């Protein structure tokens, strides 16, 4: 765990240069706007440890699978969101000597991510090997007001000498992915142009033929006046630059303004791509940096007005939750139904930037409550559009009759994960897709979604479960062998409780949904039945039999559900028995040792109890939590939030706070020693859930909002805001009272601590704290 970033309510601050942590900082200080984003690389380049990264949403490459032993059913490629052309680049030379913090003596270094306005700033002083000293202040952002534009203000002052300042502004599409399976370069040049102080490169991805045009225009000011210059132009494959040599006096500030555009063939015809890029660059330069910055601040202010969570009395907790919300909003805005949320967002290459089940299990609850309803709906429609691919994925593994297995990892609906224990076995992901449909309908009341899009997905998923189980004559029950549950520190196990449970739940919910659609629209049901070729008698009967006879392992003596068969035969150590030097296990132990151990990567049984907590009494929840949590190492970013919510429900306030702080500050403090690869974006939605569902006790039962708030002892107060069925509700909690504020023009029926209230439009309800 690192502790080098300063705690601040609205900013992430690094004071002093930490080259040993530079890749971590590049991840944490990343910026984006939903359409594009980038790691916090230095504009002037850096010769030390760095991971160059710029990314464009939806642009990917099918990197050929590389495995030691090919198995039937393996996907042929791993889809990767590519490192895209670098638009931020500047080369700075003083009398021919390159400015590079890897070779300089650095002082007064300060990096700030202003989350309130979406602005990244960096300042420092550097002493070059020649003894020349310079002062730099750089500011940049990816515009959320115009999501194809970015801007940089780069100020440099010679402190102890006059000299020739050489400035080179460039666009570089000759970039690589560090995680390339075959060390390929994924881009080819289509067109490149330079003119005066402008440069443009259109590059195309190999195989997928996406095109991206990246353009720039830069201006230079000295002593507040624009400098007229004629730059030198250089063009090589996939690269253009404009350079100027500028005589500069000691103490005079030179400011470079760089305006950039990144436009893709996802949104524009290829024959118009460069013209559109030029237009975006032209408009940005015409507005100017300060006007663009004002628009950026205003756009972020609107987002914070609806989604901010306030914590009084705990700066670390406050900074953590705002950082998580900030990263979520700059990763996905919901404006494009073709896009989804990669686990690393725009902060790194790991996991390929593709879609995982994280979206359904963690992100949809966040967007349902903090954005317009269509945003979460589009995330579900994204999966519906890929249903045929999911059916094809199942067919590759031998399933028939319209059964669907949604991919573990995908860009276009096709499975592209190539680890057998995940690709073939971590099938609980199908349950997450179905649960998201249920969760969306329950929260929004949009029952029409079932008939329009949801039911055919549910039928296909249920067909998969019906074929994936088999009947054990010895047990006289249905069983499911050879699976990996959410705990990826166990592979190829039999009868994982969570997987078996969610399979049964899916079958039940599908049958209930069929009944609902039949009653609501016999015509629509007839269409669905015909399209899916659903055999009402045979399939329904089989599903009912599985529901009735599924094996769900439990231990009556301990009063717990057993994670999988054989789990209790392990050496039942707890995390307290581990040495500090053994952590994290996935970086210190062999995989063999991990698989044989009792230690749990993330919530498994507890994942099911969290999702379906209303189906279990509190004593059952408590017994299982007390058994499994002490054996959980939380080495998945998705783990702490689930435990925080359950701990809060069970009144385990210290554990709830511990788990909340861990999920909120997972990347800021580098808990799992892996932030250098990128931030854990999808788990950040889990942080929001830990706060709202954990501390706020927010639930939806029977079409009604429920709250059971409590406040950690070291906090003075907190507040959060949520949307619910056209209403906008704010919850304000102090050590003395809970206030529910209806900021809508319609009344709201809700329950607080189990008691029903009717909250009139634009009214406030005050309730005394109750003991959880």
JSON list of C-alpha atoms in Angstrom, two decimals, residues 559-767:
[
{"chain": "A", "resi": 559, "resn": "UNK", "atom": "CA", "xyz": [-24.96, -23.39, 9.23]},
{"chain": "A", "resi": 560, "resn": "UNK", "atom": "CA", "xyz": [-23.32, -22.17, 6.03]},
{"chain": "A", "resi": 561, "resn": "UNK", "atom": "CA", "xyz": [-23.57, -22.67, 2.29]},
{"chain": "A", "resi": 562, "resn": "UNK", "atom": "CA", "xyz": [-20.44, -24.46, 1.06]},
{"chain": "A", "resi": 563, "resn": "UNK", "atom": "CA", "xyz": [-18.54, -22.60, -1.65]},
{"chain": "A", "resi": 564, "resn": "UNK", "atom": "CA", "xyz": [-18.11, -25.84, -3.59]},
{"chain": "A", "resi": 565, "resn": "UNK", "atom": "CA", "xyz": [-17.72, -29.54, -2.96]},
{"chain": "A", "resi": 566, "resn": "UNK", "atom": "CA", "xyz": [-14.53, -30.30, -1.06]},
{"chain": "A", "resi": 567, "resn": "UNK", "atom": "CA", "xyz": [-14.00, -26.75, 0.17]},
{"chain": "A", "resi": 568, "resn": "UNK", "atom": "CA", "xyz": [-14.36, -27.72, 3.83]},
{"chain": "A", "resi": 569, "resn": "UNK", "atom": "CA", "xyz": [-11.70, -30.41, 3.40]},
{"chain": "A", "resi": 570, "resn": "UNK", "atom": "CA", "xyz": [-9.07, -27.70, 2.98]},
{"chain": "A", "resi": 571, "resn": "UNK", "atom": "CA", "xyz": [-6.84, -26.45, 5.77]},
{"chain": "A", "resi": 572, "resn": "UNK", "atom": "CA", "xyz": [-9.28, -23.85, 7.09]},
{"chain": "A", "resi": 573, "resn": "UNK", "atom": "CA", "xyz": [-6.80, -21.09, 7.87]},
{"chain": "A", "resi": 574, "resn": "UNK", "atom": "CA", "xyz": [-7.77, -17.43, 7.95]},
{"chain": "A", "resi": 575, "resn": "UNK", "atom": "CA", "xyz": [-6.09, -14.37, 6.50]},
{"chain": "A", "resi": 576, "resn": "UNK", "atom": "CA", "xyz": [-4.78, -13.62, 10.01]},
{"chain": "A", "resi": 577, "resn": "UNK", "atom": "CA", "xyz": [-2.57, -16.71, 9.62]},
{"chain": "A", "resi": 578, "resn": "UNK", "atom": "CA", "xyz": [-0.76, -15.24, 6.60]},
{"chain": "A", "resi": 579, "resn": "UNK", "atom": "CA", "xyz": [2.56, -13.44, 6.88]},
{"chain": "A", "resi": 580, "resn": "UNK", "atom": "CA", "xyz": [2.59, -9.85, 5.54]},
{"chain": "A", "resi": 581, "resn": "UNK", "atom": "CA", "xyz": [5.34, -10.81, 3.10]},
{"chain": "A", "resi": 582, "resn": "UNK", "atom": "CA", "xyz": [2.99, -13.35, 1.49]},
{"chain": "A", "resi": 583, "resn": "UNK", "atom": "CA", "xyz": [0.63, -10.64, 0.26]},
{"chain": "A", "resi": 584, "resn": "UNK", "atom": "CA", "xyz": [-0.67, -10.23, -2.36]},
{"chain": "A", "resi": 585, "resn": "UNK", "atom": "CA", "xyz": [-0.85, -13.97, -2.93]},
{"chain": "A", "resi": 586, "resn": "UNK", "atom": "CA", "xyz": [-1.16, -13.65, -6.72]},
{"chain": "A", "resi": 587, "resn": "UNK", "atom": "CA", "xyz": [2.24, -11.95, -6.81]},
{"chain": "A", "resi": 588, "resn": "UNK", "atom": "CA", "xyz": [4.00, -14.03, -4.14]},
{"chain": "A", "resi": 589, "resn": "UNK", "atom": "CA", "xyz": [2.67, -17.61, -4.35]},
{"chain": "A", "resi": 590, "resn": "UNK", "atom": "CA", "xyz": [2.67, -20.19, -7.12]},
{"chain": "A", "resi": 591, "resn": "UNK", "atom": "CA", "xyz": [-0.71, -20.82, -8.75]},
{"chain": "A", "resi": 592, "resn": "UNK", "atom": "CA", "xyz": [-0.58, -24.39, -7.48]},
{"chain": "A", "resi": 593, "resn": "UNK", "atom": "CA", "xyz": [-0.28, -23.18, -3.90]},
{"chain": "A", "resi": 594, "resn": "UNK", "atom": "CA", "xyz": [-3.11, -20.68, -4.35]},
{"chain": "A", "resi": 595, "resn": "UNK", "atom": "CA", "xyz": [-5.45, -23.32, -5.79]},
{"chain": "A", "resi": 596, "resn": "UNK", "atom": "CA", "xyz": [-4.80, -25.71, -2.91]},
{"chain": "A", "resi": 597, "resn": "UNK", "atom": "CA", "xyz": [-5.30, -23.03, -0.27]},
{"chain": "A", "resi": 598, "resn": "UNK", "atom": "CA", "xyz": [-8.52, -21.96, 1.42]},
{"chain": "A", "resi": 599, "resn": "UNK", "atom": "CA", "xyz": [-8.00, -18.31, 0.60]},
{"chain": "A", "resi": 600, "resn": "UNK", "atom": "CA", "xyz": [-10.68, -16.55, -1.41]},
{"chain": "A", "resi": 601, "resn": "UNK", "atom": "CA", "xyz": [-9.93, -13.88, -4.00]},
{"chain": "A", "resi": 602, "resn": "UNK", "atom": "CA", "xyz": [-13.32, -12.17, -3.84]},
{"chain": "A", "resi": 603, "resn": "UNK", "atom": "CA", "xyz": [-16.89, -12.64, -2.65]},
{"chain": "A", "resi": 604, "resn": "UNK", "atom": "CA", "xyz": [-18.27, -15.96, -3.88]},
{"chain": "A", "resi": 605, "resn": "UNK", "atom": "CA", "xyz": [-20.96, -17.34, -1.60]},
{"chain": "A", "resi": 606, "resn": "UNK", "atom": "CA", "xyz": [-21.24, -13.81, -0.27]},
{"chain": "A", "resi": 607, "resn": "UNK", "atom": "CA", "xyz": [-21.77, -12.49, -3.82]},
{"chain": "A", "resi": 608, "resn": "UNK", "atom": "CA", "xyz": [-24.94, -14.55, -3.95]},
{"chain": "A", "resi": 609, "resn": "UNK", "atom": "CA", "xyz": [-26.07, -13.49, -0.48]},
{"chain": "A", "resi": 610, "resn": "UNK", "atom": "CA", "xyz": [-25.51, -9.86, -1.46]},
{"chain": "A", "resi": 611, "resn": "UNK", "atom": "CA", "xyz": [-27.55, -10.12, -4.67]},
{"chain": "A", "resi": 612, "resn": "UNK", "atom": "CA", "xyz": [-30.37, -12.11, -3.08]},
{"chain": "A", "resi": 613, "resn": "UNK", "atom": "CA", "xyz": [-30.21, -10.90, 0.52]},
{"chain": "A", "resi": 614, "resn": "UNK", "atom": "CA", "xyz": [-34.00, -10.62, 0.75]},
{"chain": "A", "resi": 615, "resn": "UNK", "atom": "CA", "xyz": [-34.22, -14.41, 0.34]},
{"chain": "A", "resi": 616, "resn": "UNK", "atom": "CA", "xyz": [-32.16, -15.13, 3.48]},
{"chain": "A", "resi": 617, "resn": "UNK", "atom": "CA", "xyz": [-32.65, -14.25, 7.13]},
{"chain": "A", "resi": 618, "resn": "UNK", "atom": "CA", "xyz": [-30.10, -12.18, 8.99]},
{"chain": "A", "resi": 619, "resn": "UNK", "atom": "CA", "xyz": [-28.77, -15.13, 10.99]},
{"chain": "A", "resi": 620, "resn": "UNK", "atom": "CA", "xyz": [-27.91, -16.95, 7.76]},
{"chain": "A", "resi": 621, "resn": "UNK", "atom": "CA", "xyz": [-26.21, -13.89, 6.33]},
{"chain": "A", "resi": 622, "resn": "UNK", "atom": "CA", "xyz": [-24.21, -13.46, 9.54]},
{"chain": "A", "resi": 623, "resn": "UNK", "atom": "CA", "xyz": [-23.02, -17.08, 9.77]},
{"chain": "A", "resi": 624, "resn": "UNK", "atom": "CA", "xyz": [-21.82, -17.08, 6.19]},
{"chain": "A", "resi": 625, "resn": "UNK", "atom": "CA", "xyz": [-20.16, -13.66, 6.48]},
{"chain": "A", "resi": 626, "resn": "UNK", "atom": "CA", "xyz": [-18.37, -14.67, 9.68]},
{"chain": "A", "resi": 627, "resn": "UNK", "atom": "CA", "xyz": [-17.06, -17.83, 8.02]},
{"chain": "A", "resi": 628, "resn": "UNK", "atom": "CA", "xyz": [-16.02, -16.53, 4.60]},
{"chain": "A", "resi": 629, "resn": "UNK", "atom": "CA", "xyz": [-14.85, -12.95, 5.12]},
{"chain": "A", "resi": 630, "resn": "UNK", "atom": "CA", "xyz": [-11.93, -13.90, 7.42]},
{"chain": "A", "resi": 631, "resn": "UNK", "atom": "CA", "xyz": [-10.70, -16.18, 4.62]},
{"chain": "A", "resi": 632, "resn": "UNK", "atom": "CA", "xyz": [-10.99, -13.57, 1.87]},
{"chain": "A", "resi": 633, "resn": "UNK", "atom": "CA", "xyz": [-7.84, -11.75, 0.76]},
{"chain": "A", "resi": 634, "resn": "UNK", "atom": "CA", "xyz": [-9.76, -9.18, -1.36]},
{"chain": "A", "resi": 635, "resn": "UNK", "atom": "CA", "xyz": [-7.22, -9.39, -4.19]},
{"chain": "A", "resi": 636, "resn": "UNK", "atom": "CA", "xyz": [-9.94, -8.64, -6.70]},
{"chain": "A", "resi": 637, "resn": "UNK", "atom": "CA", "xyz": [-11.02, -5.02, -6.94]},
{"chain": "A", "resi": 638, "resn": "UNK", "atom": "CA", "xyz": [-14.63, -6.27, -6.99]},
{"chain": "A", "resi": 639, "resn": "UNK", "atom": "CA", "xyz": [-14.42, -7.78, -3.50]},
{"chain": "A", "resi": 640, "resn": "UNK", "atom": "CA", "xyz": [-14.37, -5.03, -0.85]},
{"chain": "A", "resi": 641, "resn": "UNK", "atom": "CA", "xyz": [-17.60, -3.31, -1.96]},
{"chain": "A", "resi": 642, "resn": "UNK", "atom": "CA", "xyz": [-19.72, -6.46, -1.57]},
{"chain": "A", "resi": 643, "resn": "UNK", "atom": "CA", "xyz": [-18.29, -7.08, 1.88]},
{"chain": "A", "resi": 644, "resn": "UNK", "atom": "CA", "xyz": [-18.84, -3.43, 2.85]},
{"chain": "A", "resi": 645, "resn": "UNK", "atom": "CA", "xyz": [-22.54, -3.66, 1.95]},
{"chain": "A", "resi": 646, "resn": "UNK", "atom": "CA", "xyz": [-23.08, -6.91, 3.84]},
{"chain": "A", "resi": 647, "resn": "UNK", "atom": "CA", "xyz": [-21.08, -5.73, 6.84]},
{"chain": "A", "resi": 648, "resn": "UNK", "atom": "CA", "xyz": [-23.17, -2.57, 7.00]},
{"chain": "A", "resi": 649, "resn": "UNK", "atom": "CA", "xyz": [-26.39, -4.56, 6.89]},
{"chain": "A", "resi": 650, "resn": "UNK", "atom": "CA", "xyz": [-25.15, -6.80, 9.71]},
{"chain": "A", "resi": 651, "resn": "UNK", "atom": "CA", "xyz": [-24.17, -3.84, 11.90]},
{"chain": "A", "resi": 652, "resn": "UNK", "atom": "CA", "xyz": [-20.44, -4.57, 11.58]},
{"chain": "A", "resi": 653, "resn": "UNK", "atom": "CA", "xyz": [-19.60, -0.91, 11.38]},
{"chain": "A", "resi": 654, "resn": "UNK", "atom": "CA", "xyz": [-15.82, -1.14, 11.70]},
{"chain": "A", "resi": 655, "resn": "UNK", "atom": "CA", "xyz": [-15.61, -3.81, 9.01]},
{"chain": "A", "resi": 656, "resn": "UNK", "atom": "CA", "xyz": [-17.97, -1.84, 6.74]},
{"chain": "A", "resi": 657, "resn": "UNK", "atom": "CA", "xyz": [-15.79, 1.27, 7.08]},
{"chain": "A", "resi": 658, "resn": "UNK", "atom": "CA", "xyz": [-12.60, -0.74, 6.51]},
{"chain": "A", "resi": 659, "resn": "UNK", "atom": "CA", "xyz": [-14.00, -2.32, 3.35]},
{"chain": "A", "resi": 660, "resn": "UNK", "atom": "CA", "xyz": [-15.42, 1.00, 2.11]},
{"chain": "A", "resi": 661, "resn": "UNK", "atom": "CA", "xyz": [-12.08, 2.75, 2.53]},
{"chain": "A", "resi": 662, "resn": "UNK", "atom": "CA", "xyz": [-10.34, -0.11, 0.77]},
{"chain": "A", "resi": 663, "resn": "UNK", "atom": "CA", "xyz": [-12.60, 0.03, -2.27]},
{"chain": "A", "resi": 664, "resn": "UNK", "atom": "CA", "xyz": [-12.69, 3.85, -2.35]},
{"chain": "A", "resi": 665, "resn": "UNK", "atom": "CA", "xyz": [-8.90, 4.19, -2.14]},
{"chain": "A", "resi": 666, "resn": "UNK", "atom": "CA", "xyz": [-7.96, 0.97, -3.94]},
{"chain": "A", "resi": 667, "resn": "UNK", "atom": "CA", "xyz": [-6.06, 2.81, -6.67]},
{"chain": "A", "resi": 668, "resn": "UNK", "atom": "CA", "xyz": [-5.15, 5.98, -4.79]},
{"chain": "A", "resi": 669, "resn": "UNK", "atom": "CA", "xyz": [-3.25, 3.89, -2.23]},
{"chain": "A", "resi": 670, "resn": "UNK", "atom": "CA", "xyz": [-2.39, 0.99, -4.59]},
{"chain": "A", "resi": 671, "resn": "UNK", "atom": "CA", "xyz": [-3.76, -1.63, -2.20]},
{"chain": "A", "resi": 672, "resn": "UNK", "atom": "CA", "xyz": [-3.18, -4.57, -4.55]},
{"chain": "A", "resi": 673, "resn": "UNK", "atom": "CA", "xyz": [0.14, -3.38, -5.96]},
{"chain": "A", "resi": 674, "resn": "UNK", "atom": "CA", "xyz": [-1.24, -3.23, -9.52]},
{"chain": "A", "resi": 675, "resn": "UNK", "atom": "CA", "xyz": [-2.44, 0.32, -10.15]},
{"chain": "A", "resi": 676, "resn": "UNK", "atom": "CA", "xyz": [0.51, 0.88, -12.47]},
{"chain": "A", "resi": 677, "resn": "UNK", "atom": "CA", "xyz": [-1.41, -1.19, -15.06]},
{"chain": "A", "resi": 678, "resn": "UNK", "atom": "CA", "xyz": [-4.41, 1.13, -14.86]},
{"chain": "A", "resi": 679, "resn": "UNK", "atom": "CA", "xyz": [-7.22, 2.00, -12.46]},
{"chain": "A", "resi": 680, "resn": "UNK", "atom": "CA", "xyz": [-10.01, -0.43, -11.56]},
{"chain": "A", "resi": 681, "resn": "UNK", "atom": "CA", "xyz": [-12.85, 1.48, -13.21]},
{"chain": "A", "resi": 682, "resn": "UNK", "atom": "CA", "xyz": [-15.72, -0.99, -13.00]},
{"chain": "A", "resi": 683, "resn": "UNK", "atom": "CA", "xyz": [-15.09, -1.66, -9.30]},
{"chain": "A", "resi": 684, "resn": "UNK", "atom": "CA", "xyz": [-15.46, 2.09, -8.72]},
{"chain": "A", "resi": 685, "resn": "UNK", "atom": "CA", "xyz": [-19.18, 1.63, -9.29]},
{"chain": "A", "resi": 686, "resn": "UNK", "atom": "CA", "xyz": [-18.95, -0.85, -6.43]},
{"chain": "A", "resi": 687, "resn": "UNK", "atom": "CA", "xyz": [-17.53, 1.94, -4.28]},
{"chain": "A", "resi": 688, "resn": "UNK", "atom": "CA", "xyz": [-20.65, 3.97, -4.99]},
{"chain": "A", "resi": 689, "resn": "UNK", "atom": "CA", "xyz": [-22.78, 0.94, -4.02]},
{"chain": "A", "resi": 690, "resn": "UNK", "atom": "CA", "xyz": [-20.77, 0.48, -0.81]},
{"chain": "A", "resi": 691, "resn": "UNK", "atom": "CA", "xyz": [-21.62, 4.05, 0.12]},
{"chain": "A", "resi": 692, "resn": "UNK", "atom": "CA", "xyz": [-25.27, 4.28, -0.96]},
{"chain": "A", "resi": 693, "resn": "UNK", "atom": "CA", "xyz": [-26.35, 0.69, -0.23]},
{"chain": "A", "resi": 694, "resn": "UNK", "atom": "CA", "xyz": [-23.94, 0.25, 2.66]},
{"chain": "A", "resi": 695, "resn": "UNK", "atom": "CA", "xyz": [-23.97, 3.45, 4.72]},
{"chain": "A", "resi": 696, "resn": "UNK", "atom": "CA", "xyz": [-27.24, 4.69, 3.17]},
{"chain": "A", "resi": 697, "resn": "UNK", "atom": "CA", "xyz": [-29.00, 1.34, 3.39]},
{"chain": "A", "resi": 698, "resn": "UNK", "atom": "CA", "xyz": [-30.71, 2.05, 0.07]},
{"chain": "A", "resi": 699, "resn": "UNK", "atom": "CA", "xyz": [-32.83, -0.75, -1.42]},
{"chain": "A", "resi": 700, "resn": "UNK", "atom": "CA", "xyz": [-35.87, -1.11, -3.67]},
{"chain": "A", "resi": 701, "resn": "UNK", "atom": "CA", "xyz": [-38.64, -3.48, -2.57]},
{"chain": "A", "resi": 702, "resn": "UNK", "atom": "CA", "xyz": [-42.15, -3.65, -4.03]},
{"chain": "A", "resi": 703, "resn": "UNK", "atom": "CA", "xyz": [-41.65, -0.57, -6.21]},
{"chain": "A", "resi": 704, "resn": "UNK", "atom": "CA", "xyz": [-40.62, 1.56, -3.25]},
{"chain": "A", "resi": 705, "resn": "UNK", "atom": "CA", "xyz": [-37.36, 3.14, -2.11]},
{"chain": "A", "resi": 706, "resn": "UNK", "atom": "CA", "xyz": [-36.07, 2.01, 1.29]},
{"chain": "A", "resi": 707, "resn": "UNK", "atom": "CA", "xyz": [-33.38, 3.71, 3.38]},
{"chain": "A", "resi": 708, "resn": "UNK", "atom": "CA", "xyz": [-31.70, 2.59, 6.59]},
{"chain": "A", "resi": 709, "resn": "UNK", "atom": "CA", "xyz": [-28.84, 5.06, 6.99]},
{"chain": "A", "resi": 710, "resn": "UNK", "atom": "CA", "xyz": [-26.12, 4.99, 9.58]},
{"chain": "A", "resi": 711, "resn": "UNK", "atom": "CA", "xyz": [-23.03, 7.15, 9.96]},
{"chain": "A", "resi": 712, "resn": "UNK", "atom": "CA", "xyz": [-19.49, 6.07, 10.84]},
{"chain": "A", "resi": 713, "resn": "UNK", "atom": "CA", "xyz": [-18.45, 7.44, 14.21]},
{"chain": "A", "resi": 714, "resn": "UNK", "atom": "CA", "xyz": [-15.58, 9.53, 12.84]},
{"chain": "A", "resi": 715, "resn": "UNK", "atom": "CA", "xyz": [-17.79, 11.34, 10.31]},
{"chain": "A", "resi": 716, "resn": "UNK", "atom": "CA", "xyz": [-19.70, 14.53, 11.03]},
{"chain": "A", "resi": 717, "resn": "UNK", "atom": "CA", "xyz": [-22.15, 13.87, 8.22]},
{"chain": "A", "resi": 718, "resn": "UNK", "atom": "CA", "xyz": [-22.65, 12.81, 4.62]},
{"chain": "A", "resi": 719, "resn": "UNK", "atom": "CA", "xyz": [-25.07, 13.23, 1.74]},
{"chain": "A", "resi": 720, "resn": "UNK", "atom": "CA", "xyz": [-25.81, 11.58, -1.57]},
{"chain": "A", "resi": 721, "resn": "UNK", "atom": "CA", "xyz": [-28.34, 12.03, -4.39]},
{"chain": "A", "resi": 722, "resn": "UNK", "atom": "CA", "xyz": [-30.16, 9.46, -6.47]},
{"chain": "A", "resi": 723, "resn": "UNK", "atom": "CA", "xyz": [-32.70, 9.36, -9.26]},
{"chain": "A", "resi": 724, "resn": "UNK", "atom": "CA", "xyz": [-35.67, 7.04, -8.96]},
{"chain": "A", "resi": 725, "resn": "UNK", "atom": "CA", "xyz": [-38.52, 6.81, -11.45]},
{"chain": "A", "resi": 726, "resn": "UNK", "atom": "CA", "xyz": [-38.52, 10.46, -12.40]},
{"chain": "A", "resi": 727, "resn": "UNK", "atom": "CA", "xyz": [-37.76, 11.67, -8.88]},
{"chain": "A", "resi": 728, "resn": "UNK", "atom": "CA", "xyz": [-34.56, 13.27, -7.60]},
{"chain": "A", "resi": 729, "resn": "UNK", "atom": "CA", "xyz": [-33.91, 12.45, -3.95]},
{"chain": "A", "resi": 730, "resn": "UNK", "atom": "CA", "xyz": [-31.17, 13.74, -1.66]},
{"chain": "A", "resi": 731, "resn": "UNK", "atom": "CA", "xyz": [-30.27, 11.96, 1.56]},
{"chain": "A", "resi": 732, "resn": "UNK", "atom": "CA", "xyz": [-28.49, 14.04, 4.22]},
{"chain": "A", "resi": 733, "resn": "UNK", "atom": "CA", "xyz": [-27.22, 12.26, 7.32]},
{"chain": "A", "resi": 734, "resn": "UNK", "atom": "CA", "xyz": [-25.70, 13.80, 10.43]},
{"chain": "A", "resi": 735, "resn": "UNK", "atom": "CA", "xyz": [-24.86, 12.28, 13.79]},
{"chain": "A", "resi": 736, "resn": "UNK", "atom": "CA", "xyz": [-28.27, 13.46, 15.02]},
{"chain": "A", "resi": 737, "resn": "UNK", "atom": "CA", "xyz": [-30.80, 13.11, 12.23]},
{"chain": "A", "resi": 738, "resn": "UNK", "atom": "CA", "xyz": [-31.56, 11.73, 8.77]},
{"chain": "A", "resi": 739, "resn": "UNK", "atom": "CA", "xyz": [-33.08, 14.10, 6.22]},
{"chain": "A", "resi": 740, "resn": "UNK", "atom": "CA", "xyz": [-34.69, 12.89, 2.98]},
{"chain": "A", "resi": 741, "resn": "UNK", "atom": "CA", "xyz": [-35.15, 15.80, 0.57]},
{"chain": "A", "resi": 742, "resn": "UNK", "atom": "CA", "xyz": [-37.44, 15.47, -2.41]},
{"chain": "A", "resi": 743, "resn": "UNK", "atom": "CA", "xyz": [-36.03, 17.74, -5.11]},
{"chain": "A", "resi": 744, "resn": "UNK", "atom": "CA", "xyz": [-38.77, 16.72, -7.53]},
{"chain": "A", "resi": 745, "resn": "UNK", "atom": "CA", "xyz": [-42.18, 18.07, -8.46]},
{"chain": "A", "resi": 746, "resn": "UNK", "atom": "CA", "xyz": [-43.92, 14.81, -7.59]},
{"chain": "A", "resi": 747, "resn": "UNK", "atom": "CA", "xyz": [-44.54, 13.15, -4.25]},
{"chain": "A", "resi": 748, "resn": "UNK", "atom": "CA", "xyz": [-42.60, 10.05, -3.23]},
{"chain": "A", "resi": 749, "resn": "UNK", "atom": "CA", "xyz": [-43.67, 7.04, -1.19]},
{"chain": "A", "resi": 750, "resn": "UNK", "atom": "CA", "xyz": [-40.72, 5.54, 0.65]},
{"chain": "A", "resi": 751, "resn": "UNK", "atom": "CA", "xyz": [-39.67, 3.73, 3.77]},
{"chain": "A", "resi": 752, "resn": "UNK", "atom": "CA", "xyz": [-37.07, 4.85, 6.28]},
{"chain": "A", "resi": 753, "resn": "UNK", "atom": "CA", "xyz": [-35.98, 2.28, 8.86]},
{"chain": "A", "resi": 754, "resn": "UNK", "atom": "CA", "xyz": [-38.97, 0.19, 7.78]},
{"chain": "A", "resi": 755, "resn": "UNK", "atom": "CA", "xyz": [-41.60, 2.88, 8.39]},
{"chain": "A", "resi": 756, "resn": "UNK", "atom": "CA", "xyz": [-43.58, 4.16, 5.42]},
{"chain": "A", "resi": 757, "resn": "UNK", "atom": "CA", "xyz": [-43.75, 7.88, 4.63]},
{"chain": "A", "resi": 758, "resn": "UNK", "atom": "CA", "xyz": [-45.20, 9.99, 1.85]},
{"chain": "A", "resi": 759, "resn": "UNK", "atom": "CA", "xyz": [-42.79, 12.75, 0.96]},
{"chain": "A", "resi": 760, "resn": "UNK", "atom": "CA", "xyz": [-44.47, 15.61, -0.85]},
{"chain": "A", "resi": 761, "resn": "UNK", "atom": "CA", "xyz": [-42.94, 17.38, -3.82]},
{"chain": "A", "resi": 762, "resn": "UNK", "atom": "CA", "xyz": [-39.98, 19.63, -2.89]},
{"chain": "A", "resi": 763, "resn": "UNK", "atom": "CA", "xyz": [-40.41, 18.72, 0.79]},
{"chain": "A", "resi": 764, "resn": "UNK", "atom": "CA", "xyz": [-38.03, 17.45, 3.46]},
{"chain": "A", "resi": 765, "resn": "UNK", "atom": "CA", "xyz": [-38.54, 14.52, 5.80]},
{"chain": "A", "resi": 766, "resn": "UNK", "atom": "CA", "xyz": [-36.59, 14.39, 9.07]},
{"chain": "A", "resi": 767, "resn": "UNK", "atom": "CA", "xyz": [-36.20, 11.08, 10.88]}
]
